Every structure is written in structure tokens, then in C-alpha cells.
Tab-separated table of C-alpha atoms in Angstrom:
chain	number	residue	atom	x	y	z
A	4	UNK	CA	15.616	-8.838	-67.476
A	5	UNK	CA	15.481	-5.154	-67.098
A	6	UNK	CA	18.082	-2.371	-67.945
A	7	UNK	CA	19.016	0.956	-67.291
A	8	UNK	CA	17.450	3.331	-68.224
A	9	UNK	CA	14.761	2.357	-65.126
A	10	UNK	CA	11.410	4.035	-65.434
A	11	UNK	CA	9.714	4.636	-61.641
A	12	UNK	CA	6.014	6.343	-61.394
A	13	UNK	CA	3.910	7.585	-58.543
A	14	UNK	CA	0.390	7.151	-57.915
A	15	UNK	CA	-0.183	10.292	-59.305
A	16	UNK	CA	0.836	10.025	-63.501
A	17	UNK	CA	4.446	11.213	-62.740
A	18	UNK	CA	7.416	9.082	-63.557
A	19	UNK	CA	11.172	9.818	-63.376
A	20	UNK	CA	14.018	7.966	-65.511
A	21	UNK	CA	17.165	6.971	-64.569
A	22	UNK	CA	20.499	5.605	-66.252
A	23	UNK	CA	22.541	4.596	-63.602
A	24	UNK	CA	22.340	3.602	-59.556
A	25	UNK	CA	24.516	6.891	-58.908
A	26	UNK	CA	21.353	8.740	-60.606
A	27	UNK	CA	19.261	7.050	-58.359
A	28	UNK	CA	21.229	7.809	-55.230
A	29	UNK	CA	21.764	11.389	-56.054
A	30	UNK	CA	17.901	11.898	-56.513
A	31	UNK	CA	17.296	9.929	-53.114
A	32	UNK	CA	19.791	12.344	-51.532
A	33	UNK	CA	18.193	15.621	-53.146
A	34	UNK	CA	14.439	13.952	-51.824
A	35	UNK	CA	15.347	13.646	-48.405
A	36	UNK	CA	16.799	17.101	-48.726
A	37	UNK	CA	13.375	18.197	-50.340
A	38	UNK	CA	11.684	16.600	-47.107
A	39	UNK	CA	14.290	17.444	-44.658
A	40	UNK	CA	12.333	20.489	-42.583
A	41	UNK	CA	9.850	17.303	-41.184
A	42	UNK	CA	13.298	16.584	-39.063
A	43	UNK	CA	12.963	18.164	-35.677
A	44	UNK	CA	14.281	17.886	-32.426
A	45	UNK	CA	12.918	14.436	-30.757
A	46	UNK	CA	10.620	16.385	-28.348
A	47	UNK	CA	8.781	18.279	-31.243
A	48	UNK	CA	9.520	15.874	-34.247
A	49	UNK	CA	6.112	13.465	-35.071
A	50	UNK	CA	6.316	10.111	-35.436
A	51	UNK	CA	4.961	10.155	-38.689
A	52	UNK	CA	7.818	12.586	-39.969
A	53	UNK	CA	10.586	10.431	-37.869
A	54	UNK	CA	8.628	7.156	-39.843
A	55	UNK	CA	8.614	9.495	-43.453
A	56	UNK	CA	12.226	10.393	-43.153
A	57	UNK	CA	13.382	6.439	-42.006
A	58	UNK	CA	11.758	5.474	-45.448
A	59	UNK	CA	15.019	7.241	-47.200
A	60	UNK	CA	17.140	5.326	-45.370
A	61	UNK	CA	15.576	1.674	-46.594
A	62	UNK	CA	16.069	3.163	-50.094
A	63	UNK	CA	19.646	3.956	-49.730
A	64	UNK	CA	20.362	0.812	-48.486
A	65	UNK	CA	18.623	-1.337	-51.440
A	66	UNK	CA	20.976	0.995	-53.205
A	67	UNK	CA	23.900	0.263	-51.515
A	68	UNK	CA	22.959	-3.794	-52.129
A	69	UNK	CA	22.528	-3.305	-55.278
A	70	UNK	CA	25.999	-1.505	-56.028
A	71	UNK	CA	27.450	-4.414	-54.297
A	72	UNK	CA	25.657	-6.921	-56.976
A	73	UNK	CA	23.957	-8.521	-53.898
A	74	UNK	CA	20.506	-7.948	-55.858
A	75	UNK	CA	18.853	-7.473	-59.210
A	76	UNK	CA	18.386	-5.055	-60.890
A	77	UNK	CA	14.787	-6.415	-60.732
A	78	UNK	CA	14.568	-6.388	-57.425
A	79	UNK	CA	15.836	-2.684	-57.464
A	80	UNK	CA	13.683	-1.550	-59.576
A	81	UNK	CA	10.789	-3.534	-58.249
A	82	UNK	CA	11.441	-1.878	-54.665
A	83	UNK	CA	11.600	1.349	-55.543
A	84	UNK	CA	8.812	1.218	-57.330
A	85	UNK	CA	6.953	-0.296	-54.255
A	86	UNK	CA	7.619	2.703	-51.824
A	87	UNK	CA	6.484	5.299	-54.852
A	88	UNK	CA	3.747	3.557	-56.937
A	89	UNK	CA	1.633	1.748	-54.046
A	90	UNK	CA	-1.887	2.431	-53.260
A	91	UNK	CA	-0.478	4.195	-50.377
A	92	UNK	CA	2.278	5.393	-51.310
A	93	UNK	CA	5.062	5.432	-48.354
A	94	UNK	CA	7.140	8.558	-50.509
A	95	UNK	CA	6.255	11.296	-52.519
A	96	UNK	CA	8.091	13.336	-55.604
A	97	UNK	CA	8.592	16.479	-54.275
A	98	UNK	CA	8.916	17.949	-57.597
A	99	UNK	CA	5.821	16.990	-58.916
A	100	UNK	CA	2.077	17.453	-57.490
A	101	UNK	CA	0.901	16.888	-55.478
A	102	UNK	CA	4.495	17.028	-53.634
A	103	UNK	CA	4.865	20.328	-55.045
A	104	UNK	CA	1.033	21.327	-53.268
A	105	UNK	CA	2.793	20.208	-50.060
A	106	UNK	CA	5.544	22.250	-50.459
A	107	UNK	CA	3.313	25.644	-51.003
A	108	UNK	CA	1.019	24.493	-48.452
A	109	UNK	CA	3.740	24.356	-45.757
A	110	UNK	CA	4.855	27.902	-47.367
A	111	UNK	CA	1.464	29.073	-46.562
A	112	UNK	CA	0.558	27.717	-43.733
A	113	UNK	CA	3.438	26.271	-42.157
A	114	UNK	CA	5.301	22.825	-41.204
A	115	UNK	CA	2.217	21.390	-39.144
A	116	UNK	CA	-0.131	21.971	-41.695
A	117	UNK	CA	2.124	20.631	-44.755
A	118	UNK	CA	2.690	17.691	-42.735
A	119	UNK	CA	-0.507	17.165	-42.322
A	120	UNK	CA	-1.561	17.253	-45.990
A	121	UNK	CA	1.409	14.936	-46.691
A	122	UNK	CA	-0.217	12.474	-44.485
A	123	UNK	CA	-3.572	12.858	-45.944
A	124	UNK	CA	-1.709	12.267	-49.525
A	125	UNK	CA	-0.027	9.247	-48.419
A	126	UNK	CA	-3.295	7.505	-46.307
A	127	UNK	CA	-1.674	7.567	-42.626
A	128	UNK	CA	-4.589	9.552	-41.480
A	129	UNK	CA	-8.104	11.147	-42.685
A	130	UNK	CA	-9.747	14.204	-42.389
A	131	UNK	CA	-12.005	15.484	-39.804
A	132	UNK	CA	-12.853	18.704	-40.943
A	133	UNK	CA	-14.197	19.064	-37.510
A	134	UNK	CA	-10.803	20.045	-36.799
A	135	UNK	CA	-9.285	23.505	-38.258
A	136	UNK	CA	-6.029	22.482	-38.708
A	137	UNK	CA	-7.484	19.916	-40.863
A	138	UNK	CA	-9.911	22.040	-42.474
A	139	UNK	CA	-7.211	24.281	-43.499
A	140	UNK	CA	-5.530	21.438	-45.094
A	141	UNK	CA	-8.794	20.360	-47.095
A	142	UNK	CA	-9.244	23.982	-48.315
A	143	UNK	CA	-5.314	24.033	-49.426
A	144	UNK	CA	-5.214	20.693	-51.243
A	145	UNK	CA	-9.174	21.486	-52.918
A	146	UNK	CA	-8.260	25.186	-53.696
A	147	UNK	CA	-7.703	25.235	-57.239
A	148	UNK	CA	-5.994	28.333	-57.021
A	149	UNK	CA	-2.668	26.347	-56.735
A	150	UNK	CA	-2.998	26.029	-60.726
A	151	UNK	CA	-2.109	29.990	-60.354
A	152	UNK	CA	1.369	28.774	-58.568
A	153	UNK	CA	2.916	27.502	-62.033
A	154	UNK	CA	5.416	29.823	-61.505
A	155	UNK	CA	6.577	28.435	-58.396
A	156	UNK	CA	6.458	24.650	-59.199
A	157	UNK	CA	8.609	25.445	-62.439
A	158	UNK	CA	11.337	27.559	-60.688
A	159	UNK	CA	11.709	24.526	-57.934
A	160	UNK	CA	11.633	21.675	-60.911
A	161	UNK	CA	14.237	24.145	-62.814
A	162	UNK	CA	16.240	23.892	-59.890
A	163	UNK	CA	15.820	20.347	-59.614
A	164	UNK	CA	16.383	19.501	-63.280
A	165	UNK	CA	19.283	21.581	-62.962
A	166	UNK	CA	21.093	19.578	-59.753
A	167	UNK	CA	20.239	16.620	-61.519
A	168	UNK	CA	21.853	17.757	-64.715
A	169	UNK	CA	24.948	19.211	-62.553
A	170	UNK	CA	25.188	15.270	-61.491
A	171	UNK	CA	25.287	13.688	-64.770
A	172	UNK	CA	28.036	15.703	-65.374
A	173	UNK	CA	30.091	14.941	-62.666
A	174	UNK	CA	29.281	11.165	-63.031
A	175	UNK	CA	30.454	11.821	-66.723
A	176	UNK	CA	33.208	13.704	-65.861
A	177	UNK	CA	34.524	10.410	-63.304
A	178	UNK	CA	34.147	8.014	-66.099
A	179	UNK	CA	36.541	10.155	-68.607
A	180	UNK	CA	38.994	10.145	-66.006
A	181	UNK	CA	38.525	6.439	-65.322
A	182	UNK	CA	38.668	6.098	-69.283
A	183	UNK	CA	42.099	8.363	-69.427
A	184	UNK	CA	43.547	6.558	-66.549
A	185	UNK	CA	42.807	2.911	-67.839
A	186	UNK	CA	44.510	4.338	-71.694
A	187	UNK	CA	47.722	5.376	-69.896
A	188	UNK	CA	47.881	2.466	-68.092
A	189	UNK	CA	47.447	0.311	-71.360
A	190	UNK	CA	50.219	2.734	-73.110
A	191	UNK	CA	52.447	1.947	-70.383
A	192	UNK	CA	52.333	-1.735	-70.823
A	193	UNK	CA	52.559	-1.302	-74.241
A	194	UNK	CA	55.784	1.215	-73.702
A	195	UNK	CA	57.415	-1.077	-71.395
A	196	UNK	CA	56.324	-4.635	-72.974
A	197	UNK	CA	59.976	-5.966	-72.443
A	198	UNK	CA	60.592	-4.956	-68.460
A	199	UNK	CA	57.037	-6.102	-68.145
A	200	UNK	CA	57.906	-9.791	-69.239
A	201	UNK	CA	61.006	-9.722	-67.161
A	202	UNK	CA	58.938	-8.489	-64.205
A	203	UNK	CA	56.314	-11.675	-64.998
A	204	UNK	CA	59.388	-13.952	-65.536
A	205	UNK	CA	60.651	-13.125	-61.975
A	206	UNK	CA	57.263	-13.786	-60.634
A	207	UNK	CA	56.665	-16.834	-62.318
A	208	UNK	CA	60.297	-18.069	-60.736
A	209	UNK	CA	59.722	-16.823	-57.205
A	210	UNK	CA	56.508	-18.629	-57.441
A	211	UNK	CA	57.818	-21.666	-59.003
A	212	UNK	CA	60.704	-21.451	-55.816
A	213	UNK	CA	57.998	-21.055	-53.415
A	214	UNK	CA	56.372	-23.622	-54.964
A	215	UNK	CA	58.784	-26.261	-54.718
A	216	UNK	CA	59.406	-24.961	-51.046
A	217	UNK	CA	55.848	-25.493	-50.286
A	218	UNK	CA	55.816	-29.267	-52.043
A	219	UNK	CA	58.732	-30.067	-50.325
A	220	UNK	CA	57.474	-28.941	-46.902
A	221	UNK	CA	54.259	-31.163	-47.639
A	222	UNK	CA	56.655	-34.174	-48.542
A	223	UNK	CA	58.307	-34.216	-45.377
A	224	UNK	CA	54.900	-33.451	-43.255
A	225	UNK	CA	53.324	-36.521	-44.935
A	226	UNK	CA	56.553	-38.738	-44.132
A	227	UNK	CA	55.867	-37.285	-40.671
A	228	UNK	CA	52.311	-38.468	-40.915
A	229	UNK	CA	53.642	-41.467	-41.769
A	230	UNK	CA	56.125	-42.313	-39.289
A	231	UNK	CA	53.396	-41.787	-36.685
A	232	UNK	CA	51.008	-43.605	-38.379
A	233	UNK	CA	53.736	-46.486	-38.114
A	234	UNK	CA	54.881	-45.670	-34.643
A	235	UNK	CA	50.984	-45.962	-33.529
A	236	UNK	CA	50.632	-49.470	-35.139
A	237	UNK	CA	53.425	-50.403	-33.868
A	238	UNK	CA	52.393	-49.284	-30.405
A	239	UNK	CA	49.038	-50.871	-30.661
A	240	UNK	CA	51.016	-54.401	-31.707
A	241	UNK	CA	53.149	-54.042	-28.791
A	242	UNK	CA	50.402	-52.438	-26.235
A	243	UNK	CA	49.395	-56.266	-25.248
A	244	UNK	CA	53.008	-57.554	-24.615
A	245	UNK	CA	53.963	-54.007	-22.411
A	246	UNK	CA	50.675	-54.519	-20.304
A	247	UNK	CA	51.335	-58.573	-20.059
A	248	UNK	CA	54.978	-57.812	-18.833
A	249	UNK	CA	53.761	-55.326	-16.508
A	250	UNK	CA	50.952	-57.735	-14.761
A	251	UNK	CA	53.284	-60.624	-14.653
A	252	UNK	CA	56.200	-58.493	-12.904
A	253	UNK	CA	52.879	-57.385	-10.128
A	254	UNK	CA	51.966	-61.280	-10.047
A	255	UNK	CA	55.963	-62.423	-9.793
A	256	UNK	CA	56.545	-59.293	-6.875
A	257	UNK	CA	53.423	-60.762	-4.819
A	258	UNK	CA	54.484	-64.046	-5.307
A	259	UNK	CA	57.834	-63.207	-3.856
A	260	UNK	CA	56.354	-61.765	-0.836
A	261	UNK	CA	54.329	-64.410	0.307
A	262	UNK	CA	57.046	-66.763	-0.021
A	263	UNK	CA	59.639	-64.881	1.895
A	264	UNK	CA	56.357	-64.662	4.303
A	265	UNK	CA	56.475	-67.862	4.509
A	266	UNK	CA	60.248	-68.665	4.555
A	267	UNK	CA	60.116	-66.777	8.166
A	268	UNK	CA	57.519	-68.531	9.208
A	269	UNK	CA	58.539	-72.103	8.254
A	270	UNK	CA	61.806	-70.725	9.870
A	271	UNK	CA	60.352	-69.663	13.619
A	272	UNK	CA	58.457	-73.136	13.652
A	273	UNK	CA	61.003	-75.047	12.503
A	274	UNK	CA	63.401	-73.302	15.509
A	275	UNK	CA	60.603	-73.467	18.344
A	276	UNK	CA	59.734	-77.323	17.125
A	277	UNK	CA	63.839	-78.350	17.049
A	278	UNK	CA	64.558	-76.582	20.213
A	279	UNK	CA	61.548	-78.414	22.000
A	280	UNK	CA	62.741	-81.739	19.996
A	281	UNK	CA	66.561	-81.391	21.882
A	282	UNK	CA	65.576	-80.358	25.119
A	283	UNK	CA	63.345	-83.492	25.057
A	284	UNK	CA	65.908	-85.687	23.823
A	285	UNK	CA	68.413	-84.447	26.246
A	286	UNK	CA	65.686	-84.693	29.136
A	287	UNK	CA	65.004	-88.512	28.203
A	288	UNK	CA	68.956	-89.323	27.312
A	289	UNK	CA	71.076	-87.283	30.329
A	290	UNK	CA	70.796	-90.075	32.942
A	291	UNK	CA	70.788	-93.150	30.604
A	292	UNK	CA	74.033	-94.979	30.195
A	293	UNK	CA	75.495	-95.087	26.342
A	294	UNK	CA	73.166	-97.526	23.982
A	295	UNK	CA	71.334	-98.473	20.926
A	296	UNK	CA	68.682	-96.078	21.493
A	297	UNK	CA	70.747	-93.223	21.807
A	298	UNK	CA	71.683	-93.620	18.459
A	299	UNK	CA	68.305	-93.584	17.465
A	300	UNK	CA	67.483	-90.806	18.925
A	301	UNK	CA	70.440	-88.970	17.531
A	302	UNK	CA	69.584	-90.387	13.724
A	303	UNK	CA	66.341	-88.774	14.445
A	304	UNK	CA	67.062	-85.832	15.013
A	305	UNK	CA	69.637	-85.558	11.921
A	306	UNK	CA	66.978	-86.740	10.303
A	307	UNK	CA	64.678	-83.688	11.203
A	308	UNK	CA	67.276	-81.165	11.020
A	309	UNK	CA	68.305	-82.125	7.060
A	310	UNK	CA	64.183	-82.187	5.912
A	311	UNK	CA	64.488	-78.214	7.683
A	312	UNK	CA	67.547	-77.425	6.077
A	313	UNK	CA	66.135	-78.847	2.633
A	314	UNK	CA	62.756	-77.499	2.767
A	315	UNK	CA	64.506	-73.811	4.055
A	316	UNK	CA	67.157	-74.188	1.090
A	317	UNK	CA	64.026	-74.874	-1.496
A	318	UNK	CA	61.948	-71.919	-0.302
A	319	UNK	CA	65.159	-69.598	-0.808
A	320	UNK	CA	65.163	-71.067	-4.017
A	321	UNK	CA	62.101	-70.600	-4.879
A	322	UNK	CA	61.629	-67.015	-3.566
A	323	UNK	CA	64.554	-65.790	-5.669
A	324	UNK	CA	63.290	-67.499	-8.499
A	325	UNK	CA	60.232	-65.399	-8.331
A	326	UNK	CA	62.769	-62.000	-7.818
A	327	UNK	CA	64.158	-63.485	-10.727
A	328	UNK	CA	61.212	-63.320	-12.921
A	329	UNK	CA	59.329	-60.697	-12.259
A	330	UNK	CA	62.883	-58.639	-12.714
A	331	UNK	CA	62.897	-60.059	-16.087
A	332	UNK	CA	59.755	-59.048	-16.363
A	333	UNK	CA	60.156	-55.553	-15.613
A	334	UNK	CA	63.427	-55.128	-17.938
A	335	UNK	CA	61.432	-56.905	-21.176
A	336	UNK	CA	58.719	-54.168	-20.054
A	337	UNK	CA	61.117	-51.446	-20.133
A	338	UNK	CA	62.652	-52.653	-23.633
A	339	UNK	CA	59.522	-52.741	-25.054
A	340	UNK	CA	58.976	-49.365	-24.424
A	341	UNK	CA	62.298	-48.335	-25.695
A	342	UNK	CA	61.914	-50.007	-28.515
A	343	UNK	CA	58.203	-48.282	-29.192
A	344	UNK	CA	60.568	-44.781	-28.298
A	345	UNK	CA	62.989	-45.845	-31.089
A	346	UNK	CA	60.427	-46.916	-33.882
A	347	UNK	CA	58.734	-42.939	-32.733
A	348	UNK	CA	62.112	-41.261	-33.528
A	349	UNK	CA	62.675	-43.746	-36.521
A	350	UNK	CA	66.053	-44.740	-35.306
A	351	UNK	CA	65.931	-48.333	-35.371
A	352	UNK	CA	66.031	-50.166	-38.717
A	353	UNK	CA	64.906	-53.439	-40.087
A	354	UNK	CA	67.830	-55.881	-38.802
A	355	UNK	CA	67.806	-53.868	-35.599
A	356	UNK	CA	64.014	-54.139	-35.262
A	357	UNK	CA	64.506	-58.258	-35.426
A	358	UNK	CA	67.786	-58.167	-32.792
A	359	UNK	CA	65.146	-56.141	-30.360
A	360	UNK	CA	62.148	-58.545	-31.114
A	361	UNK	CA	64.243	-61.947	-30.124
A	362	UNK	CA	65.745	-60.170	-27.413
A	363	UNK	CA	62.051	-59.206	-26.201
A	364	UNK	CA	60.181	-62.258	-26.847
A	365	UNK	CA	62.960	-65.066	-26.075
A	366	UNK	CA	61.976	-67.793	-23.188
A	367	UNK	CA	62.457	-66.451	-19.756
A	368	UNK	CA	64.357	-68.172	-17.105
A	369	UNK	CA	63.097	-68.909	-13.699
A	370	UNK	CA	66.698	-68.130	-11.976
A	371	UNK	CA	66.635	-71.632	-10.126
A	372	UNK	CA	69.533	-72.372	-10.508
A	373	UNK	CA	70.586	-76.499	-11.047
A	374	UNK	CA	72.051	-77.825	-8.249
A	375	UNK	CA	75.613	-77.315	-7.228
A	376	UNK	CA	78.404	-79.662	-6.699
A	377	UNK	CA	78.792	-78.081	-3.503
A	378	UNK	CA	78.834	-80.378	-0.449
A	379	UNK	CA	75.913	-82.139	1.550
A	380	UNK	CA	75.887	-81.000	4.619
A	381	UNK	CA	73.531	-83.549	6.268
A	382	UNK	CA	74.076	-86.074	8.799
A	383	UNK	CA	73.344	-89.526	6.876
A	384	UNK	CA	75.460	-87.833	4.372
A	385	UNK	CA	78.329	-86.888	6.693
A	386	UNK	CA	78.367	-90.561	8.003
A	387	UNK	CA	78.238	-92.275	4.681
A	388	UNK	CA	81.610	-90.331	4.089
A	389	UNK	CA	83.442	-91.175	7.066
A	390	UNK	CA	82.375	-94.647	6.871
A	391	UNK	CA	84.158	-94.382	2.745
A	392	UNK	CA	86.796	-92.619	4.400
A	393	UNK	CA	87.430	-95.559	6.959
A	394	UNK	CA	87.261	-98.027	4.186
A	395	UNK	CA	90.163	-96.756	1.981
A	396	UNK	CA	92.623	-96.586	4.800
């Protein structure tokens, strides 16, 4: 695994050390100052300078990732060295040749030319000394009178050896302060060792109170849990009997409806078939004198009239037995959800839960009642108590 310092060489037997990632980002910056003049306004600026200059900005951002521990030091060290030490290299040391041959080229002979060479240098395009803004190139880079230009290339690596220098100490500078300012804070915990233990006391018991707070919060939420969970199985075991209730109160309502139906109806036949039945005994009886077959006729008659009061009085009965019932069914229906309302709150206990249960599921009655001691009102019945009456006098 590597460490700082990080050694990173050109293609051209130059290298350049650093000890730190700020070193490293302070060169970058002082590069892309170096190369800055390629940076033109978008109608005149090549694409090859706007590519050149982007190249600086992938740099600063491995450095940024790397400050942030998202990669290696590796990795760092492996992509820097990628965009300096290629083949084709994508970036050039301008303090070093043959970025120092571009720099007295472009005082020469200008920007165009200068970026030209650098592009020659770095293999994004060949000569064609055809050309004589390319031959002027070839004649810079092959004139060996640049060896003469010593003087030059050391003033601009003094003044590069001297930022860089200028940047150490200011990086050395920051971490004596840092170094002062973690001392003090170590002699003030050190001073103040007692109100220090107070202070972590405190915290410890506001935690502890928020603590309990918190536990107690999470007691009742489960209990909360739990209560639903309860009321929901209970609702599920009671879902059946609410939906039972409810279809037999439906099947006891329509039941009721077709016997009233048919209550009226039994009543407008029985009427039309009595009234014909009189008119035809009174038609066959008027002129007859007094006999035995009047009485027969009569009997008859009473006869008829009790089976229609009878069958009349047992489809009354019947019809509110079915009002009965299917209001029974309704109120058990309405219990039972009152009861599934009460186990949701949790206000009905363990006793109470057993009173409501009985009281739900206890027989039903049909609301017939038995019959009454109430008098028969028929005819055979009316004569067999005169005829008693007659006897005891």
C-alpha cells in the first residue's frame, strides 16, 4: 500500500514528489494557471484547448474523492499518474521540457503556434510540414538553440519552486495552529476536570430521563399494539355471528312481508267468498218457512266464518312472529357490534365480556305467543255455553 511522499513522472524523465493531497492540489491549481492563456472566448477558443483545460478539472475532482476517503491512495496515485505518464500523455509539466519549449515557443511565436506544438507533444495531431504554421512549430521544437534559453526555464522553475515552497509553509503554518488549538483544548479539560464531570453527570441523567421517557412511550405503544391485535381477533371471532344476524334479520323482514301479503289476500277472498256464501243462503232461505235445514244452513256458515277467523288469527300470529325475530335479530346484531366497540376501547372486562356473550348468544324467541285464556268467539263455541248455561239453572 503506498504512502505519501507520492512520486508522479512524465513521459519525458521528469518526476515531481509530493507529501500531502493539499501539495497535490496546489500544484494542479498553479498547472492550470501555467496553461491558462489556451482559455479563450468560445468563438476563438479550440477544442483541443477547451478538451486540455477540462483535463484539470478530472484531476481536481479525484482529489476532492480522495480527501473525502472515497478512494485509495492507490487509486490516486495510479490516476494521476495515468493523465502524466501515458504514451500520450493527456497533461504536460509546464516546468519542465518539453513544457517549458512550449512556453518559449508561444513567447516566440505566439498562442496558435504553442498550441500547436503542445498538441504535437501530446499525439492529438501530426505534422504536415506542408503547412507553415506547422513548419514553424517543427523548426521551434528541433531548434536546439532552446538549450541557449537555460536562463529562462530556471527563472520560471525558481518561481515555481518558490510558490510551491510558499505552500508548504502555509500548510505548515495550519497544522501548528491546529496543533495549538487541540493543546488548549486538552489544558482546558485538564483545568476544569471537576465542572467537566458534572457537565457529563448531567448528560448522562438527562439521557437516562429521556431514556426512560422513550421506554415508557414504547411500553404503552406496544400495549396499544396489543389491544388491537386483540380487538382484531376478537372482531374476526365475532365477524361470522354479526353477518349471520344481519342475513337472518333480511330473511325474517321478507318473510314478514309476504305474510302480511298474504294476510290481505286471504282476507279479500275470505270477504268476497262469505258475502257470496250469505247472499246465497238468504236467497235459498227468505221464502221458506222455519225448519231443520235452516239450521243447517246457519251451522254452516258458523262453521265457515270460525275456520276464517282462525286461519286470519294464525297468520297475524305468525306475521308478528317473524317482526319478532328478525327485531331480535337486528338488536343481537347491534350488541355485537357494541360489544366489538367496547373490547376496541378496552372497557369491558372478563365477567362483563361473559354477561355480553350469554346475552348475545342465548335462544331466541319466536314472539308467538301461547294461547290466551281469552274467550272463543265462535259459534259451536257460543252454543255449547248457552246450552251449560241452560243446564245449571
Amino acid at each position: 500500500m503506498s504512502k505519501f511522499p507520492i512520486l508522479i513522472s512524465d513521459g519525458f524523465g521528469n518526476s515531481m514528489s509530493f507529501d500531502s493531497a493539499d501539495e497535490v492540489s496546489n500544484f494542479v491549481a498553479s498547472e492550470l494557471e501555467s496553461w491558462r492563456w489556451m482559455h479563450k472566448p468560445p468563438s476563438a477558443q479550440s477544442q483541443f484547448g477547451r478538451d486540455y483545460l477540462s483535463r484539470f478539472n478530472i484531476v481536481q475532482t479525484w482529489i476532492a474523492a480522495f480527501s473525502q476517503g472515497s478512494t485509495g491512495l492507490d487509486t490516486f496515485r495510479n490516476n494521476l499518474q495515468s493523465v502524466f505518464a501515458s504514451s500520450t500523455p493527456q497533461l504536460v509539466f509546464s516546468q519542465f521540457w518539453p513544457g517549458t519549449a512550449v512556453a518559449q515557443i508561444r513567447f516566440d511565436h505566439g498562442d496558435e503556434v504553442a498550441e500547436t506544438a503542445l498538441m504535437w507533444i501530446t499525439g492529438q495531431s501530426h505534422p504536415n510540414l506542408a503547412r507553415l504554421q506547422d513548419f514553424k512549430v517543427w523548426q521551434a521544437i528541433a531548434n536546439p538553440s532552446f538549450a541557449s534559453h537555460a536562463s529562462w526555464t530556471d527563472e520560471q522553475r525558481a518561481k515555481i519552486n518558490a510558490s510551491r515552497e510558499m505552500q508548504r509553509k502555509a500548510i505548515a503554518q495550519q497544522r501548528a495552529e491546529y496543533q495549538r488549538e487541540v493543546d488548549s483544548l486538552r489544558m482546558i479539560i485538564g483545568e476544569d476536570r471537576p465542572q467537566f464531570r458534572r457537565l457529563v453527570a448531567r448528560a448522562i441523567r438527562i439521557a437516562s430521563q429521556r431514556a426512560s421517557k422513550v421506554q415508557i412511550r414504547a411500553e404503552r405503544q406496544v400495549e396499544l399494539i396489543q389491544d388491537t391485535r386483540a380487538a382484531y381477533e376478537e372482531q374476526m371471532r365475532l365477524k361470522a355471528p354479526v353477518e349471520y344476524w344481519g342475513d337472518k334479520k333480511t330473511a325474517h323482514d321478507r318473510s314478514a312481508k309476504l305474510w302480511l301479503q298474504a294476510l290481505a289476500w286471504f282476507l279479500t277472498l275470505s270477504l268476497v267468498f262469505l258475502g257470496l256464501g250469505f247472499f246465497g243462503a238468504w236467497t235459498i232461505l227468505g221464502a221458506d218457512k222455519l225448519s231443520g235445514r235452516h239450521f243447517l244452513i246457519v251451522a254452516s256458515l258458523g262453521a265457515l266464518l270460525t275456520l276464517v277467523f282462525w286461519m286470519a288469527k294464525l297468520i297475524v300470529r305468525i306475521y308478528l312472529g317473524e317482526r319478532h325475530l328478525a327485531t331480535d335479530a337486528e338488536e343481537r346484531r347491534v350488541m355485537t357490534q357494541a360489544y366489538l366497540a367496547l373490547i376496541n376501547e378496552g372497557a369491558a372486562t372478563s365477567d362483563e365480556r361473559v354477561v355480553i356473550l350469554s346475552a348475545l348468544f342465548k335462544s331466541a324467541q319466536d314472539g308467538i305467543v301461547k294461547d290466551d285464556n281469552s274467550g272463543d268467539f265462535s259459534l259451536p263455541a257460543i252454543l255449547a255455553s248457552a246450552l251449560a248455561g241452560k243446564g245449571r239453572t
